[in-house]
Amino acid sequence: AERVQSTEAPPSSLLSPEEKMEFRFGHKVKAALYGQQHPPDCRRAKYVVAEKHGGSGFGSRVWFYRMCLSKAFQLGRVFLQMYPLGAPQDEHHVEPWTNCTHQDRLQAVAHYGPDAVVQCTWPGDVLLWLASMPTQYAQYGLLWWQSQLVWYLLRPSSEMQALVEENRKYLKRPYAALHIRYHPLKKAESGRRQPFKNYLRMVPPNWTQIFLAADKNISSHTDKYPEYTYTYKQRWIKGSDVLLDILLLASSDRLVFTYSSCFGQMAMHLQLGRDFCHPVHA
């Protein structure tokens, strides 16, 4: 399959009414991703297989999965993630990425030979595949394509969606969601730490409800602005806390984060994957 590197999306005036709907909601590409990842006979499918995942943090791993899923889609193959012993199982709280298994892959190798499997590696595939996209979607731009991929990967399981709904009960709409990075930074990164007031400047006037996802206790900052009601996630299950924060950030009416954060970018991709016209403030 043909692919292209990073592209800029055209002005909306250049898109047909049908393309505008696809640009905004991505219904067709979502169906195409699901269909390719769920072939009728996995024993006769071909695969892009990742034996490891890229990086130790959840954000860097999701970026790796996104790249491998993009590679598989463009090659007309199924993306299958294999987890090393003791590695985090990032599919536990999301909908299955595929209906195919390791045994199906072995059956495919027996049928097709070595051509049945292409590896996906980090950083080996980064230069060629991280910023590539299918030509049939080039008019929508790379951010749109990557948002569709992240939306697919992070579709919450029914149990996780129930947790999201339960936590939403503590929030009144409209609410802004702030992802705050105040962990110890390397000296070279110190300029990325934004004062708390800068986040609040992006909250629309008269909005008082704020969902907070922070990497440390920031009560010393929130106490200075008592006019807002701050809410954190209230209930979660083991291993779900990171994904739950991302889903609650993504379900907000206004998302505020620093773009240097993979965590915030994942929430942004989820919002844009659901509705590419949703306002986001980095």
C-alpha positions as CSV (number, residue, x, y, z in Angstrom):
1,A,0.0,0.0,0.0
2,E,1.1,3.5,-0.7
3,R,1.9,5.9,2.1
4,V,2.9,9.5,2.5
5,Q,4.8,11.4,5.1
6,S,3.4,14.1,7.3
7,T,1.0,16.4,5.5
8,E,-1.0,19.5,6.3
9,A,-4.8,19.2,6.2
10,P,-6.4,21.5,3.5
11,P,-8.8,24.3,4.3
12,S,-12.3,22.8,5.0
13,S,-13.6,24.7,1.9
14,L,-11.7,22.2,-0.3
15,L,-13.5,19.2,1.2
16,S,-16.8,17.8,-0.1
17,P,-19.7,17.5,2.4
18,E,-19.0,13.8,2.8
19,E,-15.3,14.5,3.4
20,K,-16.2,17.1,6.0
21,M,-18.2,14.6,7.9
22,E,-15.4,12.1,7.7
23,F,-12.9,14.7,8.7
24,R,-14.9,15.6,11.8
25,F,-16.0,12.1,13.0
26,G,-13.9,9.5,11.1
27,H,-16.7,6.9,11.0
28,K,-15.3,5.2,7.8
29,V,-11.7,5.1,9.0
30,K,-12.8,3.7,12.3
31,A,-14.7,0.9,10.6
32,A,-11.7,0.2,8.3
33,L,-9.3,0.0,11.2
34,Y,-11.6,-2.4,13.1
35,G,-12.2,-4.5,10.0
36,Q,-8.6,-5.0,9.2
37,Q,-7.8,-5.8,12.8
38,H,-10.6,-8.4,12.9
39,P,-10.2,-10.6,9.8
40,P,-12.7,-13.4,9.2
41,D,-9.9,-16.0,9.3
42,C,-6.9,-15.1,11.4
43,R,-5.0,-18.2,10.3
44,R,-4.9,-16.7,6.7
45,A,-4.0,-13.2,7.8
46,K,-0.6,-11.6,7.6
47,Y,0.9,-9.7,10.5
48,V,2.9,-6.9,11.8
49,V,4.2,-8.2,15.1
50,A,5.8,-6.3,17.9
51,E,7.8,-8.5,20.3
52,K,8.6,-5.6,22.6
53,H,7.2,-2.2,23.3
54,G,8.9,1.2,23.1
55,G,9.8,2.8,26.3
56,S,8.9,2.3,30.0
57,G,6.1,5.0,30.3
58,F,2.5,4.4,29.3
59,G,2.7,7.4,26.9
60,S,5.8,6.2,25.0
61,R,4.3,2.7,24.8
62,V,1.1,4.0,23.3
63,W,3.1,6.0,20.7
64,F,4.9,2.7,19.8
65,Y,1.6,0.9,19.5
66,R,0.2,3.7,17.3
67,M,3.2,3.5,15.0
68,C,2.9,-0.3,14.7
69,L,-0.9,-0.1,14.0
70,S,-0.3,2.5,11.4
71,K,2.4,0.3,9.7
72,A,0.1,-2.7,9.8
73,F,-2.8,-0.8,8.3
74,Q,-0.7,0.6,5.5
75,L,0.7,-2.8,4.7
76,G,-2.7,-4.5,4.8
77,R,-1.8,-6.6,7.8
78,V,-3.0,-7.2,11.3
79,F,-1.1,-5.6,14.2
80,L,-0.3,-8.1,17.0
81,Q,1.4,-7.0,20.1
82,M,3.4,-9.6,22.0
83,Y,4.3,-8.7,25.6
84,P,7.6,-9.7,27.1
85,L,7.5,-11.6,30.4
86,G,6.7,-9.2,33.2
87,A,5.9,-6.3,30.9
88,P,2.8,-4.2,31.5
89,Q,-0.3,-5.6,29.7
90,D,-1.7,-2.4,28.2
91,E,-4.7,-4.1,26.7
92,H,-6.3,-5.1,30.0
93,H,-8.7,-2.1,30.3
94,V,-9.4,-1.4,26.6
95,E,-11.4,-3.2,23.9
96,P,-9.3,-5.9,22.2
97,W,-7.1,-4.6,19.4
98,T,-7.6,-7.7,17.3
99,N,-9.4,-11.1,17.4
100,C,-6.2,-12.8,16.3
101,T,-3.8,-14.7,18.6
102,H,-0.3,-15.9,18.8
103,Q,-1.5,-19.4,17.7
104,D,-3.2,-17.8,14.6
105,R,0.1,-16.2,13.7
106,L,1.9,-19.6,13.9
107,Q,-0.8,-21.0,11.6
108,A,-0.2,-18.2,9.2
109,V,3.5,-18.8,9.2
110,A,2.9,-22.5,8.4
111,H,0.7,-21.4,5.5
112,Y,2.6,-18.5,4.0
113,G,6.1,-19.0,5.3
114,P,8.3,-16.2,6.6
115,D,6.3,-13.6,4.6
116,A,3.5,-14.0,7.1
117,V,5.2,-11.8,9.7
118,V,6.8,-8.4,9.5
119,Q,8.4,-7.0,12.7
120,C,7.7,-3.6,14.2
121,T,10.6,-2.3,16.3
122,W,11.6,0.8,18.3
123,P,13.6,2.7,17.3
124,G,14.2,0.8,14.1
125,D,10.8,1.7,12.4
126,V,10.6,5.3,13.7
127,L,12.1,7.1,10.7
128,L,10.0,5.3,8.2
129,W,6.7,4.7,10.0
130,L,6.1,7.1,12.9
131,A,5.0,10.0,10.7
132,S,3.6,8.2,7.7
133,M,0.0,7.8,6.8
134,P,-2.1,6.1,4.1
135,T,-2.5,8.1,0.9
136,Q,-6.3,7.7,0.9
137,Y,-6.5,9.9,4.0
138,A,-3.7,12.4,3.2
139,Q,-6.2,15.2,2.6
140,Y,-7.1,15.1,6.4
141,G,-3.5,15.5,7.7
142,L,-1.3,13.6,10.0
143,L,-2.8,14.8,13.3
144,W,-6.2,13.5,12.1
145,W,-4.7,10.1,11.2
146,Q,-2.8,9.7,14.5
147,S,-5.9,10.7,16.4
148,Q,-7.9,7.9,14.8
149,L,-5.2,5.4,15.7
150,V,-5.1,6.5,19.4
151,W,-8.9,6.5,19.5
152,Y,-8.8,2.9,18.3
153,L,-6.1,1.8,20.7
154,L,-7.7,3.4,23.8
155,R,-11.3,2.4,23.3
156,P,-12.3,1.7,27.0
157,S,-13.6,-1.7,28.0
158,S,-17.2,-1.8,29.4
159,E,-15.7,-2.0,32.9
160,M,-13.5,1.0,32.3
161,Q,-16.3,2.9,30.7
162,A,-18.4,2.3,33.8
163,L,-15.6,3.8,35.9
164,V,-15.5,6.8,33.7
165,E,-19.3,7.3,34.1
166,E,-19.1,6.8,37.8
167,N,-16.3,9.5,38.1
168,R,-18.2,11.9,35.8
169,K,-21.0,12.1,38.5
170,Y,-18.6,14.2,40.5
171,L,-18.3,16.7,37.7
172,K,-20.8,19.3,36.4
173,R,-20.7,20.4,32.8
174,P,-19.2,22.4,31.4
175,Y,-15.9,21.5,33.0
176,A,-12.3,22.1,32.0
177,A,-9.6,19.4,32.4
178,L,-6.1,20.3,33.3
179,H,-3.1,18.0,33.1
180,I,-0.3,19.5,35.3
181,R,3.3,18.3,35.0
182,Y,5.2,19.4,38.1
183,H,7.4,16.4,38.6
184,P,11.2,17.1,39.0
185,L,12.5,18.1,35.6
186,K,15.9,17.9,34.1
187,K,17.6,21.3,34.0
188,A,17.3,21.4,30.2
189,E,13.5,20.9,30.5
190,S,12.9,23.5,33.3
191,G,11.3,25.9,30.8
192,R,8.5,23.5,30.2
193,R,7.0,23.9,33.7
194,Q,4.2,26.4,33.4
195,P,2.9,28.4,36.4
196,F,-0.5,27.2,37.6
197,K,-2.1,30.5,36.7
198,N,-1.2,30.0,33.1
199,Y,-3.4,26.9,33.0
200,L,-6.3,28.7,34.6
201,R,-6.0,31.5,31.9
202,M,-7.2,28.9,29.4
203,V,-10.4,28.2,31.4
204,P,-13.4,30.1,29.9
205,P,-14.8,32.9,32.1
206,N,-17.6,31.8,34.5
207,W,-16.5,28.1,34.3
208,T,-15.8,26.9,37.9
209,Q,-15.6,23.1,37.5
210,I,-12.1,21.7,36.9
211,F,-10.9,18.2,36.7
212,L,-7.3,17.8,37.6
213,A,-4.8,15.1,36.6
214,A,-1.4,15.9,38.2
215,D,1.8,14.0,38.8
216,K,2.1,15.3,42.3
217,N,0.1,17.0,45.0
218,I,-0.6,20.6,43.9
219,S,-2.8,21.8,46.7
220,S,-0.4,24.6,47.4
221,H,-1.3,26.0,43.9
222,T,-5.1,25.3,43.9
223,D,-5.5,26.8,47.4
224,K,-4.6,30.2,45.8
225,Y,-7.7,30.1,43.5
226,P,-10.6,29.0,45.7
227,E,-13.2,30.3,43.3
228,Y,-12.8,27.0,41.4
229,T,-14.1,23.5,42.3
230,Y,-11.3,21.0,41.8
231,T,-12.1,17.4,41.3
232,Y,-9.7,14.4,41.0
233,K,-10.6,10.9,40.0
234,Q,-12.6,9.3,42.8
235,R,-12.5,5.6,42.2
236,W,-10.5,3.3,40.1
237,I,-9.3,-0.3,39.9
238,K,-5.8,-1.7,40.0
239,G,-3.8,-0.8,36.9
240,S,-6.5,1.5,35.5
241,D,-5.6,4.8,37.1
242,V,-3.5,6.2,34.3
243,L,-6.0,5.3,31.5
244,L,-8.8,6.6,33.7
245,D,-7.2,10.0,34.0
246,I,-6.7,10.2,30.2
247,L,-10.3,9.2,29.5
248,L,-11.6,11.8,32.0
249,L,-9.3,14.5,30.5
250,A,-10.6,13.6,27.1
251,S,-14.2,13.7,28.1
252,S,-13.9,17.3,29.2
253,D,-15.4,20.4,27.5
254,R,-12.0,22.1,27.5
255,L,-8.6,20.4,27.7
256,V,-5.5,22.2,28.9
257,F,-2.0,20.7,28.9
258,T,1.6,21.3,27.9
259,Y,2.3,19.9,24.5
260,S,5.6,18.4,25.7
261,S,3.5,15.8,27.6
262,C,2.7,12.5,25.9
263,F,0.0,12.1,28.6
264,G,-1.8,15.3,27.5
265,Q,-1.3,14.5,23.9
266,M,-3.1,11.1,24.3
267,A,-6.1,12.9,25.8
268,M,-6.0,15.4,22.9
269,H,-5.9,12.6,20.3
270,L,-8.9,10.9,22.0
271,Q,-10.9,14.1,21.9
272,L,-10.0,14.8,18.3
273,G,-10.5,11.1,17.3
274,R,-14.1,11.4,18.7
275,D,-14.7,14.9,17.1
276,F,-12.0,16.6,15.2
277,C,-13.7,20.0,15.7
278,H,-13.6,19.7,19.5
279,P,-11.7,22.7,20.9
280,V,-8.4,21.8,22.6
281,H,-5.9,24.2,24.3
282,A,-2.3,23.1,24.7
